[in-house]
Amino acid sequence: MKSKVDAQQEESNTDNDFSEMSDTQVRRRGPAPKKVVTKNKLPNLERNVPIIIKNNNFVVRTIWTIVMIFGFMAVLWAGHIYIIGLVLLINIGIFKEILGLKRNYEKEVNVKYSPIINWYFFGIATFFCYGKLFQSKLSEYAFRMHILSYILNYHNIITFMLWVAGFLMFTLSLKKGYYRYQFRMFGWTHITLILVVAQSSVMIMNIFEGIVWFILPCSLVITNDIFAYIFGVSFGKTPLIELSPKKTWEGFIGGCFSTLVASFCFAYFLQGSQYLTCPQHQLPFSPFASLTCEIPSVFITTQRLLPFSIFGIDSIYFSDFQLHAMVFSLFTSLVSPFGGFFASGFKRGIKIKDFGDTIPGHGGITDRMDCQILTGMFSYLYLHQIVLPKAVTLGTVLGYVSQLSTIEQQELFEQLKQTLSIVQ
């Protein structure tokens, strides 16, 4: 009895044996067919694995996108102080991710207090930036709390002395054989604080001038990213920049025009909410509190005459806020994407895909905020230099009054009483 293996081997030898065949028979039959070897079905499964992974990533990315959108909306409606908390958490996440890119955990085991010193400098930077922003908001509380009044009046010198304390701690922690690593982390930490904490903290001032000044720039960055992707996938052929091979001029231009139109429409709907447009001069801690005020003139729709008639239409109605929104859209379309390109080049330089894995399916917080930080700084400068009038508020007056001595405050009080009595 022949086994199956012997039978198959004999059959294959018979098929491939041309020694006893004439040339005519060989030509008629042709060359022996190549034997197709099928090991097993594992290769087909392996080819399907990337598809499964991509589908899973898409599902995870979609779920977390929805979670972030609804979470962001909940924080917005919770109130100003909670939005500030969100910005602070984002700063902490970005600082942690960027710090981790250069951190060597094996060396830090032998270098005492290195992580503590880095986070100490983060706390000082946050205290300095947030303290400067809150000076006018906390002035009314300074009259009731002497410690708070002292901190506000001597905020700059307190910050410097705290930094000096950190400088001394760093110098004392220097260890032989680790000097280069420690100084590299020292410089890395301070550069991160300047680029991240200092710039993103100004978003808080935009929030107090009206939540809409925080929502609009953020939404325009997202809108531009979406439409640039749609136009790039649909019509993209011309590469835009070598750092991001998937970015095209067609997507860049299409995203710009789409964001310009979307900004005008967004502004029209956002300016109708007093909760979003009213400035906040206090620090309310109660969530979901209502906010009413006299509508600022920048949000009031007025009739504007057109230079020429279009289909019989001589005028249209829009507000100054809608025009400012279009300026924001130009910046978010033409400049903000380069924040993403900068981050892409940085990641390529140190050979990483993402800054972190904090957000499943999206990478790190820095990957999502690379364009927002640059836009936040522009929004702050544009808002306070061009949009808002140079007016003295109650908060700024109280800030100056808190710096007066008790006798000077009493004199000011008596003068105000006399002025009010004369007016009455």
PDB file of N, CA and C in Angstrom, residues 308-357:
ATOM      1  N   PHE A 308     -23.121  98.685  -4.836  1.00  0.00           N
ATOM      2  CA  PHE A 308     -23.921  98.580  -6.062  1.00  0.00           C
ATOM      3  C   PHE A 308     -25.019  97.546  -5.829  1.00  0.00           C
ATOM      4  N   SER A 309     -26.063  97.650  -6.596  1.00  0.00           N
ATOM      5  CA  SER A 309     -27.211  96.765  -6.427  1.00  0.00           C
ATOM      6  C   SER A 309     -26.917  95.389  -7.023  1.00  0.00           C
ATOM      7  N   ILE A 310     -27.335  94.331  -6.276  1.00  0.00           N
ATOM      8  CA  ILE A 310     -27.169  92.959  -6.733  1.00  0.00           C
ATOM      9  C   ILE A 310     -28.535  92.297  -6.766  1.00  0.00           C
ATOM     10  N   PHE A 311     -29.030  92.047  -7.981  1.00  0.00           N
ATOM     11  CA  PHE A 311     -30.355  91.457  -8.172  1.00  0.00           C
ATOM     12  C   PHE A 311     -31.426  92.276  -7.443  1.00  0.00           C
ATOM     13  N   GLY A 312     -31.286  93.596  -7.512  1.00  0.00           N
ATOM     14  CA  GLY A 312     -32.249  94.484  -6.889  1.00  0.00           C
ATOM     15  C   GLY A 312     -32.075  94.698  -5.410  1.00  0.00           C
ATOM     16  N   ILE A 313     -31.047  94.100  -4.805  1.00  0.00           N
ATOM     17  CA  ILE A 313     -30.787  94.242  -3.366  1.00  0.00           C
ATOM     18  C   ILE A 313     -29.757  95.352  -3.172  1.00  0.00           C
ATOM     19  N   ASP A 314     -30.156  96.394  -2.417  1.00  0.00           N
ATOM     20  CA  ASP A 314     -29.277  97.535  -2.201  1.00  0.00           C
ATOM     21  C   ASP A 314     -28.562  97.504  -0.855  1.00  0.00           C
ATOM     22  N   SER A 315     -29.056  96.709   0.077  1.00  0.00           N
ATOM     23  CA  SER A 315     -28.458  96.687   1.419  1.00  0.00           C
ATOM     24  C   SER A 315     -28.640  95.315   2.038  1.00  0.00           C
ATOM     25  N   ILE A 316     -27.788  95.027   3.018  1.00  0.00           N
ATOM     26  CA  ILE A 316     -27.883  93.789   3.779  1.00  0.00           C
ATOM     27  C   ILE A 316     -27.685  94.112   5.263  1.00  0.00           C
ATOM     28  N   TYR A 317     -28.074  93.170   6.108  1.00  0.00           N
ATOM     29  CA  TYR A 317     -27.980  93.359   7.556  1.00  0.00           C
ATOM     30  C   TYR A 317     -26.927  92.404   8.122  1.00  0.00           C
ATOM     31  N   PHE A 318     -25.999  92.941   8.847  1.00  0.00           N
ATOM     32  CA  PHE A 318     -25.017  92.132   9.565  1.00  0.00           C
ATOM     33  C   PHE A 318     -24.379  92.986  10.646  1.00  0.00           C
ATOM     34  N   SER A 319     -23.686  92.339  11.554  1.00  0.00           N
ATOM     35  CA  SER A 319     -23.071  93.016  12.694  1.00  0.00           C
ATOM     36  C   SER A 319     -21.564  93.121  12.502  1.00  0.00           C
ATOM     37  N   ASP A 320     -20.948  93.955  13.331  1.00  0.00           N
ATOM     38  CA  ASP A 320     -19.484  94.052  13.306  1.00  0.00           C
ATOM     39  C   ASP A 320     -18.844  92.728  13.728  1.00  0.00           C
ATOM     40  N   PHE A 321     -19.523  92.013  14.589  1.00  0.00           N
ATOM     41  CA  PHE A 321     -18.997  90.730  15.043  1.00  0.00           C
ATOM     42  C   PHE A 321     -18.840  89.755  13.885  1.00  0.00           C
ATOM     43  N   GLN A 322     -19.741  89.797  12.939  1.00  0.00           N
ATOM     44  CA  GLN A 322     -19.638  88.915  11.784  1.00  0.00           C
ATOM     45  C   GLN A 322     -18.428  89.271  10.923  1.00  0.00           C
ATOM     46  N   LEU A 323     -18.122  90.558  10.839  1.00  0.00           N
ATOM     47  CA  LEU A 323     -16.923  90.967  10.104  1.00  0.00           C
ATOM     48  C   LEU A 323     -15.661  90.518  10.842  1.00  0.00           C
ATOM     49  N   HIS A 324     -15.655  90.679  12.164  1.00  0.00           N
ATOM     50  CA  HIS A 324     -14.503  90.226  12.941  1.00  0.00           C
ATOM     51  C   HIS A 324     -14.334  88.710  12.829  1.00  0.00           C
ATOM     52  N   ALA A 325     -15.461  88.005  12.761  1.00  0.00           N
ATOM     53  CA  ALA A 325     -15.390  86.546  12.621  1.00  0.00           C
ATOM     54  C   ALA A 325     -14.714  86.149  11.313  1.00  0.00           C
ATOM     55  N   MET A 326     -14.946  86.918  10.265  1.00  0.00           N
ATOM     56  CA  MET A 326     -14.308  86.621   8.983  1.00  0.00           C
ATOM     57  C   MET A 326     -12.799  86.878   9.048  1.00  0.00           C
ATOM     58  N   VAL A 327     -12.392  87.864   9.840  1.00  0.00           N
ATOM     59  CA  VAL A 327     -10.954  88.094  10.040  1.00  0.00           C
ATOM     60  C   VAL A 327     -10.344  86.905  10.775  1.00  0.00           C
ATOM     61  N   PHE A 328     -11.057  86.412  11.805  1.00  0.00           N
ATOM     62  CA  PHE A 328     -10.597  85.218  12.513  1.00  0.00           C
ATOM     63  C   PHE A 328     -10.471  84.035  11.559  1.00  0.00           C
ATOM     64  N   SER A 329     -11.425  83.917  10.645  1.00  0.00           N
ATOM     65  CA  SER A 329     -11.407  82.778   9.721  1.00  0.00           C
ATOM     66  C   SER A 329     -10.198  82.832   8.799  1.00  0.00           C
ATOM     67  N   LEU A 330      -9.808  84.036   8.392  1.00  0.00           N
ATOM     68  CA  LEU A 330      -8.621  84.158   7.537  1.00  0.00           C
ATOM     69  C   LEU A 330      -7.362  83.714   8.278  1.00  0.00           C
ATOM     70  N   PHE A 331      -7.269  84.093   9.550  1.00  0.00           N
ATOM     71  CA  PHE A 331      -6.099  83.675  10.323  1.00  0.00           C
ATOM     72  C   PHE A 331      -6.102  82.167  10.535  1.00  0.00           C
ATOM     73  N   THR A 332      -7.249  81.606  10.909  1.00  0.00           N
ATOM     74  CA  THR A 332      -7.317  80.164  11.157  1.00  0.00           C
ATOM     75  C   THR A 332      -7.115  79.353   9.888  1.00  0.00           C
ATOM     76  N   SER A 333      -7.364  79.949   8.725  1.00  0.00           N
ATOM     77  CA  SER A 333      -7.198  79.231   7.467  1.00  0.00           C
ATOM     78  C   SER A 333      -5.801  79.372   6.894  1.00  0.00           C
ATOM     79  N   LEU A 334      -5.195  80.556   7.041  1.00  0.00           N
ATOM     80  CA  LEU A 334      -3.916  80.828   6.404  1.00  0.00           C
ATOM     81  C   LEU A 334      -2.718  80.620   7.323  1.00  0.00           C
ATOM     82  N   VAL A 335      -2.904  80.804   8.625  1.00  0.00           N
ATOM     83  CA  VAL A 335      -1.770  80.769   9.549  1.00  0.00           C
ATOM     84  C   VAL A 335      -1.844  79.570  10.503  1.00  0.00           C
ATOM     85  N   SER A 336      -3.019  79.334  11.088  1.00  0.00           N
ATOM     86  CA  SER A 336      -3.145  78.278  12.103  1.00  0.00           C
ATOM     87  C   SER A 336      -2.706  76.900  11.607  1.00  0.00           C
ATOM     88  N   PRO A 337      -2.984  76.507  10.342  1.00  0.00           N
ATOM     89  CA  PRO A 337      -2.508  75.183   9.897  1.00  0.00           C
ATOM     90  C   PRO A 337      -1.005  75.001  10.023  1.00  0.00           C
ATOM     91  N   PHE A 338      -0.259  76.106   9.982  1.00  0.00           N
ATOM     92  CA  PHE A 338       1.192  75.973  10.090  1.00  0.00           C
ATOM     93  C   PHE A 338       1.610  75.600  11.513  1.00  0.00           C
ATOM     94  N   GLY A 339       0.725  75.820  12.489  1.00  0.00           N
ATOM     95  CA  GLY A 339       0.987  75.280  13.816  1.00  0.00           C
ATOM     96  C   GLY A 339       0.989  73.758  13.784  1.00  0.00           C
ATOM     97  N   GLY A 340       0.061  73.189  12.993  1.00  0.00           N
ATOM     98  CA  GLY A 340       0.051  71.741  12.805  1.00  0.00           C
ATOM     99  C   GLY A 340       1.254  71.255  12.019  1.00  0.00           C
ATOM    100  N   PHE A 341       1.660  72.020  10.998  1.00  0.00           N
ATOM    101  CA  PHE A 341       2.851  71.643  10.228  1.00  0.00           C
ATOM    102  C   PHE A 341       4.098  71.674  11.105  1.00  0.00           C
ATOM    103  N   PHE A 342       4.164  72.696  11.966  1.00  0.00           N
ATOM    104  CA  PHE A 342       5.293  72.802  12.893  1.00  0.00           C
ATOM    105  C   PHE A 342       5.346  71.580  13.807  1.00  0.00           C
ATOM    106  N   ALA A 343       4.174  71.192  14.320  1.00  0.00           N
ATOM    107  CA  ALA A 343       4.116  70.005  15.189  1.00  0.00           C
ATOM    108  C   ALA A 343       4.492  68.741  14.421  1.00  0.00           C
ATOM    109  N   SER A 344       4.076  68.654  13.143  1.00  0.00           N
ATOM    110  CA  SER A 344       4.425  67.485  12.331  1.00  0.00           C
ATOM    111  C   SER A 344       5.934  67.402  12.116  1.00  0.00           C
ATOM    112  N   GLY A 345       6.546  68.559  11.812  1.00  0.00           N
ATOM    113  CA  GLY A 345       7.996  68.575  11.642  1.00  0.00           C
ATOM    114  C   GLY A 345       8.714  68.210  12.923  1.00  0.00           C
ATOM    115  N   PHE A 346       8.180  68.671  14.035  1.00  0.00           N
ATOM    116  CA  PHE A 346       8.785  68.352  15.333  1.00  0.00           C
ATOM    117  C   PHE A 346       8.719  66.847  15.597  1.00  0.00           C
ATOM    118  N   LYS A 347       7.570  66.251  15.307  1.00  0.00           N
ATOM    119  CA  LYS A 347       7.418  64.811  15.535  1.00  0.00           C
ATOM    120  C   LYS A 347       8.314  64.006  14.605  1.00  0.00           C
ATOM    121  N   ARG A 348       8.449  64.471  13.377  1.00  0.00           N
ATOM    122  CA  ARG A 348       9.357  63.774  12.452  1.00  0.00           C
ATOM    123  C   ARG A 348      10.800  63.900  12.909  1.00  0.00           C
ATOM    124  N   GLY A 349      11.130  65.059  13.495  1.00  0.00           N
ATOM    125  CA  GLY A 349      12.498  65.275  13.943  1.00  0.00           C
ATOM    126  C   GLY A 349      12.905  64.327  15.053  1.00  0.00           C
ATOM    127  N   ILE A 350      11.969  63.985  15.940  1.00  0.00           N
ATOM    128  CA  ILE A 350      12.302  63.072  17.031  1.00  0.00           C
ATOM    129  C   ILE A 350      11.719  61.671  16.793  1.00  0.00           C
ATOM    130  N   LYS A 351      11.171  61.462  15.576  1.00  0.00           N
ATOM    131  CA  LYS A 351      10.739  60.145  15.115  1.00  0.00           C
ATOM    132  C   LYS A 351       9.650  59.536  15.996  1.00  0.00           C
ATOM    133  N   ILE A 352       8.567  60.276  16.149  1.00  0.00           N
ATOM    134  CA  ILE A 352       7.396  59.752  16.847  1.00  0.00           C
ATOM    135  C   ILE A 352       6.171  60.013  15.981  1.00  0.00           C
ATOM    136  N   LYS A 353       5.115  59.247  16.190  1.00  0.00           N
ATOM    137  CA  LYS A 353       3.882  59.420  15.441  1.00  0.00           C
ATOM    138  C   LYS A 353       2.961  60.428  16.114  1.00  0.00           C
ATOM    139  N   ASP A 354       2.793  60.289  17.430  1.00  0.00           N
ATOM    140  CA  ASP A 354       1.924  61.169  18.207  1.00  0.00           C
ATOM    141  C   ASP A 354       2.671  61.638  19.453  1.00  0.00           C
ATOM    142  N   PHE A 355       2.191  62.748  20.009  1.00  0.00           N
ATOM    143  CA  PHE A 355       2.795  63.262  21.231  1.00  0.00           C
ATOM    144  C   PHE A 355       2.455  62.400  22.439  1.00  0.00           C
ATOM    145  N   GLY A 356       1.375  61.657  22.345  1.00  0.00           N
ATOM    146  CA  GLY A 356       0.969  60.809  23.447  1.00  0.00           C
ATOM    147  C   GLY A 356      -0.217  59.956  23.056  1.00  0.00           C
ATOM    148  N   ASP A 357      -0.806  59.288  24.019  1.00  0.00           N
ATOM    149  CA  ASP A 357      -1.979  58.446  23.790  1.00  0.00           C
ATOM    150  C   ASP A 357      -3.076  58.764  24.801  1.00  0.00           C
TER     151      ASP A 357
END
